[in-house]
PDB file of C-alpha atoms in Angstrom:
ATOM      1  CA  LEU A  19     183.228 -11.009 135.679  1.00  0.00           C
ATOM      2  CA  GLN A  20     183.585 -10.679 131.944  1.00  0.00           C
ATOM      3  CA  ALA A  21     181.090 -12.160 129.504  1.00  0.00           C
ATOM      4  CA  GLN A  22     181.819 -15.278 127.457  1.00  0.00           C
ATOM      5  CA  GLU A  23     184.853 -15.035 125.193  1.00  0.00           C
ATOM      6  CA  ARG A  24     185.590 -16.263 121.685  1.00  0.00           C
ATOM      7  CA  ILE A  25     188.638 -17.993 120.276  1.00  0.00           C
ATOM      8  CA  MET A  26     189.411 -18.361 116.576  1.00  0.00           C
ATOM      9  CA  LEU A  27     191.161 -21.655 115.755  1.00  0.00           C
ATOM     10  CA  ILE A  28     193.183 -21.934 112.540  1.00  0.00           C
ATOM     11  CA  ALA A  29     195.008 -25.214 111.848  1.00  0.00           C
ATOM     12  CA  ASP A  30     197.640 -25.985 109.220  1.00  0.00           C
ATOM     13  CA  PRO A  31     197.652 -22.794 107.138  1.00  0.00           C
ATOM     14  CA  HIS A  32     200.866 -24.012 105.409  1.00  0.00           C
ATOM     15  CA  VAL A  33     201.788 -20.542 104.175  1.00  0.00           C
ATOM     16  CA  LEU A  34     204.074 -20.500 101.146  1.00  0.00           C
ATOM     17  CA  ALA A  35     205.315 -16.954 100.646  1.00  0.00           C
ATOM     18  CA  SER A  36     204.324 -15.596  97.250  1.00  0.00           C
ATOM     19  CA  SER A  37     207.864 -14.196  96.941  1.00  0.00           C
ATOM     20  CA  LEU A  38     209.063 -17.798  96.513  1.00  0.00           C
ATOM     21  CA  VAL A  39     206.826 -18.480  93.525  1.00  0.00           C
ATOM     22  CA  GLU A  40     207.252 -17.572  89.875  1.00  0.00           C
ATOM     23  CA  GLU A  41     204.634 -19.340  87.771  1.00  0.00           C
ATOM     24  CA  GLY A  42     205.908 -22.188  85.656  1.00  0.00           C
ATOM     25  CA  THR A  43     206.228 -25.941  85.331  1.00  0.00           C
ATOM     26  CA  ALA A  44     208.144 -26.407  88.605  1.00  0.00           C
ATOM     27  CA  PHE A  45     205.334 -24.927  90.690  1.00  0.00           C
ATOM     28  CA  ASP A  46     202.626 -26.651  88.621  1.00  0.00           C
ATOM     29  CA  ASN A  47     204.277 -30.048  89.081  1.00  0.00           C
ATOM     30  CA  MET A  48     204.530 -29.556  92.837  1.00  0.00           C
ATOM     31  CA  LEU A  49     200.852 -28.605  93.113  1.00  0.00           C
ATOM     32  CA  GLN A  50     199.770 -31.675  91.177  1.00  0.00           C
ATOM     33  CA  GLN A  51     201.496 -33.988  93.647  1.00  0.00           C
ATOM     34  CA  GLN A  52     199.397 -33.149  96.726  1.00  0.00           C
ATOM     35  CA  ARG A  53     195.969 -31.920  97.809  1.00  0.00           C
ATOM     36  CA  LYS A  54     196.915 -28.617  99.449  1.00  0.00           C
ATOM     37  CA  MET A  55     196.018 -25.429  97.558  1.00  0.00           C
ATOM     38  CA  LEU A  56     199.434 -23.940  98.219  1.00  0.00           C
ATOM     39  CA  ASP A  57     199.018 -21.435  95.416  1.00  0.00           C
ATOM     40  CA  LEU A  58     196.344 -19.785  97.598  1.00  0.00           C
ATOM     41  CA  SER A  59     198.009 -20.312 100.978  1.00  0.00           C
ATOM     42  CA  GLU A  60     199.303 -16.780 101.596  1.00  0.00           C
ATOM     43  CA  ALA A  61     196.048 -15.223 100.409  1.00  0.00           C
ATOM     44  CA  ALA A  62     194.029 -17.648 102.549  1.00  0.00           C
ATOM     45  CA  PHE A  63     195.993 -16.901 105.703  1.00  0.00           C
ATOM     46  CA  CYS A  64     195.729 -13.159 105.109  1.00  0.00           C
ATOM     47  CA  ALA A  65     191.969 -13.566 104.545  1.00  0.00           C
ATOM     48  CA  LEU A  66     191.619 -15.386 107.868  1.00  0.00           C
ATOM     49  CA  VAL A  67     193.559 -12.624 109.596  1.00  0.00           C
ATOM     50  CA  ASP A  68     191.197 -10.104 108.000  1.00  0.00           C
ATOM     51  CA  THR A  69     188.278 -12.196 109.281  1.00  0.00           C
ATOM     52  CA  ALA A  70     189.728 -12.020 112.787  1.00  0.00           C
ATOM     53  CA  LEU A  71     190.194  -8.266 112.465  1.00  0.00           C
ATOM     54  CA  GLN A  72     186.525  -7.993 111.496  1.00  0.00           C
ATOM     55  CA  HIS A  73     185.115 -10.247 114.237  1.00  0.00           C
ATOM     56  CA  LYS A  74     187.675  -9.385 116.929  1.00  0.00           C
ATOM     57  CA  PRO A  75     188.007 -12.668 118.849  1.00  0.00           C
ATOM     58  CA  ASP A  76     189.709 -12.545 122.225  1.00  0.00           C
ATOM     59  CA  LEU A  77     192.361 -15.022 121.081  1.00  0.00           C
ATOM     60  CA  VAL A  78     193.622 -16.788 117.939  1.00  0.00           C
ATOM     61  CA  LEU A  79     195.144 -20.270 118.269  1.00  0.00           C
ATOM     62  CA  ILE A  80     197.258 -21.986 115.587  1.00  0.00           C
ATOM     63  CA  PRO A  81     198.203 -25.619 116.370  1.00  0.00           C
ATOM     64  CA  GLY A  82     201.136 -25.983 113.990  1.00  0.00           C
ATOM     65  CA  ASP A  83     202.196 -26.162 110.341  1.00  0.00           C
ATOM     66  CA  LEU A  84     202.215 -22.417 109.939  1.00  0.00           C
ATOM     67  CA  THR A  85     204.359 -22.753 106.785  1.00  0.00           C
ATOM     68  CA  LYS A  86     204.676 -25.077 103.794  1.00  0.00           C
ATOM     69  CA  ASP A  87     208.102 -26.425 104.755  1.00  0.00           C
ATOM     70  CA  GLY A  88     209.693 -24.003 107.199  1.00  0.00           C
ATOM     71  CA  GLU A  89     210.873 -21.437 104.629  1.00  0.00           C
ATOM     72  CA  ILE A  90     212.201 -18.338 106.384  1.00  0.00           C
ATOM     73  CA  ALA A  91     210.367 -16.157 103.858  1.00  0.00           C
ATOM     74  CA  SER A  92     207.100 -17.922 104.712  1.00  0.00           C
ATOM     75  CA  HIS A  93     207.663 -17.461 108.441  1.00  0.00           C
ATOM     76  CA  GLU A  94     208.202 -13.772 107.767  1.00  0.00           C
ATOM     77  CA  VAL A  95     204.744 -13.582 106.163  1.00  0.00           C
ATOM     78  CA  VAL A  96     203.171 -15.370 109.152  1.00  0.00           C
ATOM     79  CA  VAL A  97     204.962 -13.164 111.692  1.00  0.00           C
ATOM     80  CA  ALA A  98     203.837 -10.002 109.886  1.00  0.00           C
ATOM     81  CA  GLN A  99     200.218 -11.173 109.972  1.00  0.00           C
ATOM     82  CA  ILE A 100     200.431 -12.149 113.655  1.00  0.00           C
ATOM     83  CA  ASN A 101     201.850  -8.733 114.457  1.00  0.00           C
ATOM     84  CA  LYS A 102     198.921  -7.214 112.564  1.00  0.00           C
ATOM     85  CA  LEU A 103     196.528  -9.025 114.903  1.00  0.00           C
ATOM     86  CA  LEU A 104     198.486  -8.038 117.996  1.00  0.00           C
ATOM     87  CA  ALA A 105     198.490  -4.401 116.911  1.00  0.00           C
ATOM     88  CA  ALA A 106     194.683  -4.605 116.774  1.00  0.00           C
ATOM     89  CA  GLY A 107     194.525  -5.985 120.315  1.00  0.00           C
ATOM     90  CA  ILE A 108     193.894  -9.619 119.273  1.00  0.00           C
ATOM     91  CA  ASN A 109     196.170 -12.064 121.057  1.00  0.00           C
ATOM     92  CA  VAL A 110     197.752 -15.043 119.268  1.00  0.00           C
ATOM     93  CA  LEU A 111     199.274 -18.316 120.477  1.00  0.00           C
ATOM     94  CA  ALA A 112     200.830 -20.983 118.231  1.00  0.00           C
ATOM     95  CA  ILE A 113     203.010 -24.078 118.342  1.00  0.00           C
ATOM     96  CA  PRO A 114     205.269 -25.619 115.700  1.00  0.00           C
ATOM     97  CA  GLY A 115     204.211 -28.488 113.470  1.00  0.00           C
ATOM     98  CA  ASN A 116     206.293 -30.938 111.489  1.00  0.00           C
ATOM     99  CA  HIS A 117     206.479 -28.520 108.539  1.00  0.00           C
ATOM    100  CA  ASP A 118     207.786 -25.506 110.468  1.00  0.00           C
ATOM    101  CA  ILE A 119     211.392 -26.141 111.501  1.00  0.00           C
ATOM    102  CA  GLY A 120     214.414 -27.312 109.516  1.00  0.00           C
ATOM    103  CA  GLY A 121     214.092 -29.758 106.672  1.00  0.00           C
ATOM    104  CA  THR A 122     214.254 -29.048 102.949  1.00  0.00           C
ATOM    105  CA  ALA A 123     212.293 -26.292 101.239  1.00  0.00           C
ATOM    106  CA  TYR A 124     212.157 -24.763  97.798  1.00  0.00           C
ATOM    107  CA  ALA A 125     211.383 -21.709  95.761  1.00  0.00           C
ATOM    108  CA  TYR A 126     209.753 -22.202  92.378  1.00  0.00           C
ATOM    109  CA  ARG A 127     211.276 -20.137  89.565  1.00  0.00           C
ATOM    110  CA  GLY A 128     209.591 -20.961  86.290  1.00  0.00           C
ATOM    111  CA  ALA A 129     210.919 -24.359  85.266  1.00  0.00           C
ATOM    112  CA  GLU A 130     213.459 -24.470  88.113  1.00  0.00           C
ATOM    113  CA  THR A 131     213.145 -25.626  91.716  1.00  0.00           C
ATOM    114  CA  VAL A 132     215.647 -23.859  93.970  1.00  0.00           C
ATOM    115  CA  ALA A 133     216.494 -24.835  97.559  1.00  0.00           C
ATOM    116  CA  VAL A 134     215.899 -22.063 100.122  1.00  0.00           C
ATOM    117  CA  GLU A 135     216.854 -21.542 103.749  1.00  0.00           C
ATOM    118  CA  THR A 136     214.573 -22.915 106.462  1.00  0.00           C
ATOM    119  CA  LEU A 137     214.059 -21.848 110.061  1.00  0.00           C
ATOM    120  CA  ALA A 138     216.548 -23.435 112.454  1.00  0.00           C
ATOM    121  CA  ASP A 139     215.263 -25.123 115.587  1.00  0.00           C
ATOM    122  CA  ASN A 140     217.117 -22.678 117.825  1.00  0.00           C
ATOM    123  CA  ALA A 141     215.502 -19.737 116.008  1.00  0.00           C
ATOM    124  CA  TRP A 142     211.871 -20.783 116.528  1.00  0.00           C
ATOM    125  CA  GLU A 143     211.293 -19.067 119.853  1.00  0.00           C
ATOM    126  CA  SER A 144     213.076 -15.839 118.925  1.00  0.00           C
ATOM    127  CA  THR A 145     211.139 -15.678 115.639  1.00  0.00           C
ATOM    128  CA  TYR A 146     207.892 -16.059 117.577  1.00  0.00           C
ATOM    129  CA  ASP A 147     208.964 -14.010 120.573  1.00  0.00           C
ATOM    130  CA  MET A 148     205.544 -12.306 120.579  1.00  0.00           C
ATOM    131  CA  ILE A 149     204.171 -15.692 121.651  1.00  0.00           C
ATOM    132  CA  TYR A 150     206.906 -16.926 123.983  1.00  0.00           C
ATOM    133  CA  SER A 151     207.026 -13.591 125.804  1.00  0.00           C
ATOM    134  CA  GLN A 152     203.552 -14.515 127.109  1.00  0.00           C
ATOM    135  CA  ALA A 153     204.700 -17.840 128.572  1.00  0.00           C
ATOM    136  CA  LEU A 154     204.322 -18.319 132.304  1.00  0.00           C
ATOM    137  CA  ALA A 155     206.752 -21.236 131.999  1.00  0.00           C
ATOM    138  CA  LYS A 156     208.568 -23.071 129.214  1.00  0.00           C
ATOM    139  CA  ASP A 157     209.694 -26.659 128.866  1.00  0.00           C
ATOM    140  CA  PRO A 158     213.518 -26.730 128.701  1.00  0.00           C
ATOM    141  CA  ALA A 159     213.395 -29.898 126.558  1.00  0.00           C
ATOM    142  CA  SER A 160     211.086 -28.652 123.770  1.00  0.00           C
ATOM    143  CA  HIS A 161     209.196 -25.602 122.514  1.00  0.00           C
ATOM    144  CA  SER A 162     206.248 -26.420 124.785  1.00  0.00           C
ATOM    145  CA  TYR A 163     204.965 -23.615 126.992  1.00  0.00           C
ATOM    146  CA  VAL A 164     202.068 -22.614 129.218  1.00  0.00           C
ATOM    147  CA  ALA A 165     200.200 -19.308 129.046  1.00  0.00           C
ATOM    148  CA  GLU A 166     197.102 -17.767 130.574  1.00  0.00           C
ATOM    149  CA  PRO A 167     195.796 -15.536 127.771  1.00  0.00           C
ATOM    150  CA  LEU A 168     192.255 -15.262 129.173  1.00  0.00           C
ATOM    151  CA  ARG A 169     190.932 -15.014 132.698  1.00  0.00           C
ATOM    152  CA  GLY A 170     190.584 -18.519 134.083  1.00  0.00           C
ATOM    153  CA  VAL A 171     191.909 -20.204 130.924  1.00  0.00           C
ATOM    154  CA  THR A 172     195.274 -21.946 130.720  1.00  0.00           C
ATOM    155  CA  VAL A 173     196.639 -22.851 127.271  1.00  0.00           C
ATOM    156  CA  LEU A 174     199.132 -25.706 127.175  1.00  0.00           C
ATOM    157  CA  GLY A 175     201.150 -25.365 123.974  1.00  0.00           C
ATOM    158  CA  ILE A 176     202.509 -28.891 123.397  1.00  0.00           C
ATOM    159  CA  ASP A 177     205.431 -29.164 120.986  1.00  0.00           C
ATOM    160  CA  ALA A 178     205.642 -32.774 119.808  1.00  0.00           C
ATOM    161  CA  SER A 179     207.393 -32.308 116.467  1.00  0.00           C
ATOM    162  CA  HIS A 180     210.952 -33.251 117.350  1.00  0.00           C
ATOM    163  CA  ASN A 181     211.513 -36.765 116.043  1.00  0.00           C
ATOM    164  CA  ASP A 182     212.301 -36.722 112.316  1.00  0.00           C
ATOM    165  CA  GLY A 183     208.786 -35.803 111.298  1.00  0.00           C
ATOM    166  CA  GLU A 184     207.107 -38.178 113.734  1.00  0.00           C
ATOM    167  CA  GLY A 185     204.952 -36.921 116.592  1.00  0.00           C
ATOM    168  CA  TYR A 186     206.824 -37.615 119.812  1.00  0.00           C
ATOM    169  CA  LEU A 187     206.855 -36.454 123.435  1.00  0.00           C
ATOM    170  CA  SER A 188     209.815 -37.347 125.629  1.00  0.00           C
ATOM    171  CA  ASP A 189     209.125 -38.546 129.170  1.00  0.00           C
ATOM    172  CA  GLU A 190     210.713 -35.314 130.400  1.00  0.00           C
ATOM    173  CA  SER A 191     208.433 -33.107 128.297  1.00  0.00           C
ATOM    174  CA  LEU A 192     205.312 -35.093 129.179  1.00  0.00           C
ATOM    175  CA  ALA A 193     206.118 -34.803 132.899  1.00  0.00           C
ATOM    176  CA  TRP A 194     206.566 -31.043 132.481  1.00  0.00           C
ATOM    177  CA  ILE A 195     203.231 -30.727 130.657  1.00  0.00           C
ATOM    178  CA  LEU A 196     201.396 -32.716 133.323  1.00  0.00           C
ATOM    179  CA  ALA A 197     202.894 -30.554 136.067  1.00  0.00           C
ATOM    180  CA  GLN A 198     201.595 -27.456 134.271  1.00  0.00           C
ATOM    181  CA  ALA A 199     198.150 -29.060 133.986  1.00  0.00           C
ATOM    182  CA  ASP A 200     198.210 -29.742 137.725  1.00  0.00           C
ATOM    183  CA  ALA A 201     199.122 -26.118 138.444  1.00  0.00           C
ATOM    184  CA  ALA A 202     196.262 -24.893 136.260  1.00  0.00           C
ATOM    185  CA  LYS A 203     193.850 -27.259 137.980  1.00  0.00           C
ATOM    186  CA  GLU A 204     194.937 -25.914 141.390  1.00  0.00           C
ATOM    187  CA  LYS A 205     194.048 -22.418 140.149  1.00  0.00           C
ATOM    188  CA  GLY A 206     190.627 -23.673 139.095  1.00  0.00           C
ATOM    189  CA  ASN A 207     191.375 -22.811 135.463  1.00  0.00           C
ATOM    190  CA  MET A 208     189.940 -24.376 132.331  1.00  0.00           C
ATOM    191  CA  VAL A 209     192.782 -26.070 130.434  1.00  0.00           C
ATOM    192  CA  LEU A 210     192.971 -25.997 126.636  1.00  0.00           C
ATOM    193  CA  ALA A 211     195.789 -28.235 125.410  1.00  0.00           C
ATOM    194  CA  MET A 212     197.045 -27.521 121.892  1.00  0.00           C
ATOM    195  CA  CYS A 213     199.134 -30.108 120.025  1.00  0.00           C
ATOM    196  CA  HIS A 214     199.824 -30.475 116.307  1.00  0.00           C
ATOM    197  CA  TRP A 215     199.567 -34.265 116.446  1.00  0.00           C
ATOM    198  CA  GLN A 216     196.379 -36.173 117.117  1.00  0.00           C
ATOM    199  CA  VAL A 217     195.896 -38.438 120.130  1.00  0.00           C
ATOM    200  CA  LEU A 218     192.365 -39.808 119.665  1.00  0.00           C
ATOM    201  CA  GLU A 219     190.910 -41.936 116.889  1.00  0.00           C
ATOM    202  CA  HIS A 220     188.664 -40.175 114.392  1.00  0.00           C
ATOM    203  CA  MET A 221     187.776 -43.153 112.167  1.00  0.00           C
ATOM    204  CA  ASP A 222     186.469 -46.588 113.176  1.00  0.00           C
ATOM    205  CA  ASP A 223     189.223 -49.223 113.132  1.00  0.00           C
ATOM    206  CA  GLY A 224     191.517 -46.816 111.367  1.00  0.00           C
ATOM    207  CA  GLY A 225     193.445 -44.968 114.011  1.00  0.00           C
ATOM    208  CA  VAL A 226     193.467 -41.339 112.986  1.00  0.00           C
ATOM    209  CA  ILE A 227     193.618 -41.725 109.200  1.00  0.00           C
ATOM    210  CA  GLY A 228     194.809 -45.310 108.986  1.00  0.00           C
ATOM    211  CA  GLU A 229     198.515 -44.585 109.349  1.00  0.00           C
ATOM    212  CA  GLU A 230     200.537 -44.998 112.527  1.00  0.00           C
ATOM    213  CA  SER A 231     202.678 -41.993 111.578  1.00  0.00           C
ATOM    214  CA  SER A 232     199.659 -39.686 111.568  1.00  0.00           C
ATOM    215  CA  HIS A 233     199.258 -39.561 115.322  1.00  0.00           C
ATOM    216  CA  LEU A 234     201.404 -39.033 118.375  1.00  0.00           C
ATOM    217  CA  GLN A 235     203.616 -41.930 119.365  1.00  0.00           C
ATOM    218  CA  GLU A 236     202.309 -43.674 122.491  1.00  0.00           C
ATOM    219  CA  ALA A 237     199.071 -41.775 121.916  1.00  0.00           C
ATOM    220  CA  ALA A 238     196.982 -43.878 124.306  1.00  0.00           C
ATOM    221  CA  ALA A 239     199.435 -43.381 127.164  1.00  0.00           C
ATOM    222  CA  VAL A 240     199.563 -39.620 126.546  1.00  0.00           C
ATOM    223  CA  ARG A 241     195.758 -39.514 126.337  1.00  0.00           C
ATOM    224  CA  ASP A 242     195.382 -41.322 129.662  1.00  0.00           C
ATOM    225  CA  ALA A 243     197.990 -39.124 131.335  1.00  0.00           C
ATOM    226  CA  LEU A 244     196.314 -35.916 130.155  1.00  0.00           C
ATOM    227  CA  MET A 245     192.943 -37.149 131.406  1.00  0.00           C
ATOM    228  CA  ALA A 246     194.393 -38.150 134.767  1.00  0.00           C
ATOM    229  CA  HIS A 247     195.732 -34.619 135.202  1.00  0.00           C
ATOM    230  CA  GLY A 248     192.475 -32.870 134.403  1.00  0.00           C
ATOM    231  CA  VAL A 249     192.916 -32.031 130.708  1.00  0.00           C
ATOM    232  CA  ARG A 250     189.478 -32.358 129.096  1.00  0.00           C
ATOM    233  CA  MET A 251     190.016 -30.717 125.681  1.00  0.00           C
ATOM    234  CA  LEU A 252     192.799 -31.119 123.145  1.00  0.00           C
ATOM    235  CA  LEU A 253     193.036 -28.957 119.993  1.00  0.00           C
ATOM    236  CA  THR A 254     194.879 -30.615 117.091  1.00  0.00           C
ATOM    237  CA  GLY A 255     195.463 -30.496 113.330  1.00  0.00           C
ATOM    238  CA  HIS A 256     198.111 -32.222 111.186  1.00  0.00           C
ATOM    239  CA  VAL A 257     195.962 -34.582 109.078  1.00  0.00           C
ATOM    240  CA  HIS A 258     193.570 -31.951 107.662  1.00  0.00           C
ATOM    241  CA  VAL A 259     190.575 -33.798 109.091  1.00  0.00           C
ATOM    242  CA  ASN A 260     187.723 -31.731 110.528  1.00  0.00           C
ATOM    243  CA  SER A 261     186.378 -33.919 113.308  1.00  0.00           C
ATOM    244  CA  ILE A 262     185.520 -33.960 117.009  1.00  0.00           C
ATOM    245  CA  SER A 263     186.123 -37.202 118.883  1.00  0.00           C
ATOM    246  CA  THR A 264     185.531 -38.143 122.514  1.00  0.00           C
ATOM    247  CA  TYR A 265     187.280 -40.823 124.535  1.00  0.00           C
ATOM    248  CA  ARG A 266     185.798 -41.979 127.816  1.00  0.00           C
ATOM    249  CA  ASP A 267     187.369 -44.338 130.329  1.00  0.00           C
ATOM    250  CA  THR A 268     184.856 -47.171 130.492  1.00  0.00           C
ATOM    251  CA  THR A 269     186.639 -49.174 133.177  1.00  0.00           C
ATOM    252  CA  GLY A 270     184.519 -47.543 135.853  1.00  0.00           C
ATOM    253  CA  ILE A 271     187.636 -46.611 137.793  1.00  0.00           C
ATOM    254  CA  THR A 272     187.793 -42.904 136.937  1.00  0.00           C
ATOM    255  CA  ASN A 273     185.022 -42.137 134.405  1.00  0.00           C
ATOM    256  CA  ASP A 274     187.415 -39.544 132.991  1.00  0.00           C
ATOM    257  CA  SER A 275     186.952 -38.285 129.440  1.00  0.00           C
ATOM    258  CA  ILE A 276     188.772 -36.127 126.919  1.00  0.00           C
ATOM    259  CA  ILE A 277     187.544 -34.430 123.750  1.00  0.00           C
ATOM    260  CA  GLU A 278     189.840 -33.845 120.772  1.00  0.00           C
ATOM    261  CA  VAL A 279     188.871 -31.083 118.357  1.00  0.00           C
ATOM    262  CA  SER A 280     190.731 -31.813 115.129  1.00  0.00           C
ATOM    263  CA  THR A 281     190.542 -28.905 112.689  1.00  0.00           C
ATOM    264  CA  GLY A 282     191.116 -29.174 108.953  1.00  0.00           C
ATOM    265  CA  SER A 283     193.350 -26.909 106.910  1.00  0.00           C
ATOM    266  CA  PRO A 284     192.017 -23.740 105.271  1.00  0.00           C
ATOM    267  CA  ILE A 285     193.843 -24.763 102.074  1.00  0.00           C
ATOM    268  CA  THR A 286     192.320 -28.252 101.918  1.00  0.00           C
ATOM    269  CA  TYR A 287     188.650 -28.469 100.889  1.00  0.00           C
ATOM    270  CA  PRO A 288     186.251 -27.545 102.464  1.00  0.00           C
ATOM    271  CA  CYS A 289     188.674 -24.958 103.897  1.00  0.00           C
ATOM    272  CA  PRO A 290     187.504 -24.986 107.536  1.00  0.00           C
ATOM    273  CA  TYR A 291     188.411 -23.036 110.642  1.00  0.00           C
ATOM    274  CA  ARG A 292     186.771 -22.985 114.056  1.00  0.00           C
ATOM    275  CA  TRP A 293     185.188 -20.676 116.586  1.00  0.00           C
ATOM    276  CA  LEU A 294     185.342 -21.655 120.258  1.00  0.00           C
ATOM    277  CA  THR A 295     183.037 -19.834 122.662  1.00  0.00           C
ATOM    278  CA  ILE A 296     184.026 -20.186 126.314  1.00  0.00           C
ATOM    279  CA  SER A 297     181.320 -19.753 128.910  1.00  0.00           C
ATOM    280  CA  GLU A 298     181.658 -16.999 131.475  1.00  0.00           C
ATOM    281  CA  ASP A 299     182.019 -19.492 134.327  1.00  0.00           C
ATOM    282  CA  ARG A 300     184.635 -21.488 132.337  1.00  0.00           C
ATOM    283  CA  SER A 301     182.577 -24.667 132.575  1.00  0.00           C
ATOM    284  CA  SER A 302     181.965 -25.266 128.866  1.00  0.00           C
ATOM    285  CA  VAL A 303     183.212 -24.632 125.331  1.00  0.00           C
ATOM    286  CA  ALA A 304     180.894 -24.343 122.339  1.00  0.00           C
ATOM    287  CA  VAL A 305     182.579 -25.311 119.051  1.00  0.00           C
ATOM    288  CA  SER A 306     181.381 -24.169 115.640  1.00  0.00           C
ATOM    289  CA  THR A 307     182.898 -24.532 112.197  1.00  0.00           C
ATOM    290  CA  ALA A 308     183.179 -21.950 109.433  1.00  0.00           C
ATOM    291  CA  GLN A 309     184.598 -22.252 105.936  1.00  0.00           C
ATOM    292  CA  LEU A 310     186.809 -19.877 104.047  1.00  0.00           C
ATOM    293  CA  ALA A 311     184.574 -19.361 101.031  1.00  0.00           C
ATOM    294  CA  THR A 312     186.040 -16.456  99.059  1.00  0.00           C
ATOM    295  CA  LEU A 313     189.418 -14.914  98.300  1.00  0.00           C
ATOM    296  CA  PRO A 314     190.353 -12.017  96.056  1.00  0.00           C
ATOM    297  CA  ASN A 315     189.658 -13.194  92.484  1.00  0.00           C
ATOM    298  CA  TYR A 316     188.243 -16.525  93.753  1.00  0.00           C
TER     299      TYR A 316
END
């Protein structure tokens, strides 16, 4: 048997390719309207890749929002960095978020904002072929897939970003996901489910962040279904909240529980990412948080 293995978890890098930015009022005005440090997004993602190259985790997971708004140029930056990791023998798995496919995106040219081409839905899997080529099976109704990147570990990549920016799983896709969880359970594998959208509450009386649109539609039903099919850990992002929440069935019928590890964005203070250490016998996961503290010239 191998020793324990480490996973690096990076959520919501929101890469905006530097080739789309020429300093000026258009870019400055965009930055002032939201909390993401998009001016540092490409440098931050490259720094995290360099961190992975230094520490050599067994796997890197990215639960969505790889780009600012799905710009093809930004996806090209992400793909190049993923290929850099793969060339060094570090595996990568990712799923799309609500900012990765279609929609409207811009380049910033001095005082002008110029519309640019975004990644089409039917181009997602070919663009990230280095990920989908690892899939043991793929959901025909979404970009969800299942892979076994580590001995005794099944990763369920859950694509729930197909409903006009709202987190949504069709009955067909949910049934497919649960069947994959059952198959992993029959193998005796640990299951790590990865979804961009949150399912559990992370604030008292406030849902996820106090907005219905911030979490998966029918979240409680999805939560209960995942638990019933042996999924004990869900890795999420989306709201840039660094939090770990546990839900336990208190009815006394099943005593099932599920833990959601929500990871903040490296371009939203305090710029977190995670390390997951999986025990050799696949019975436990230790979670620790690190912060991206320095960048070139920062």
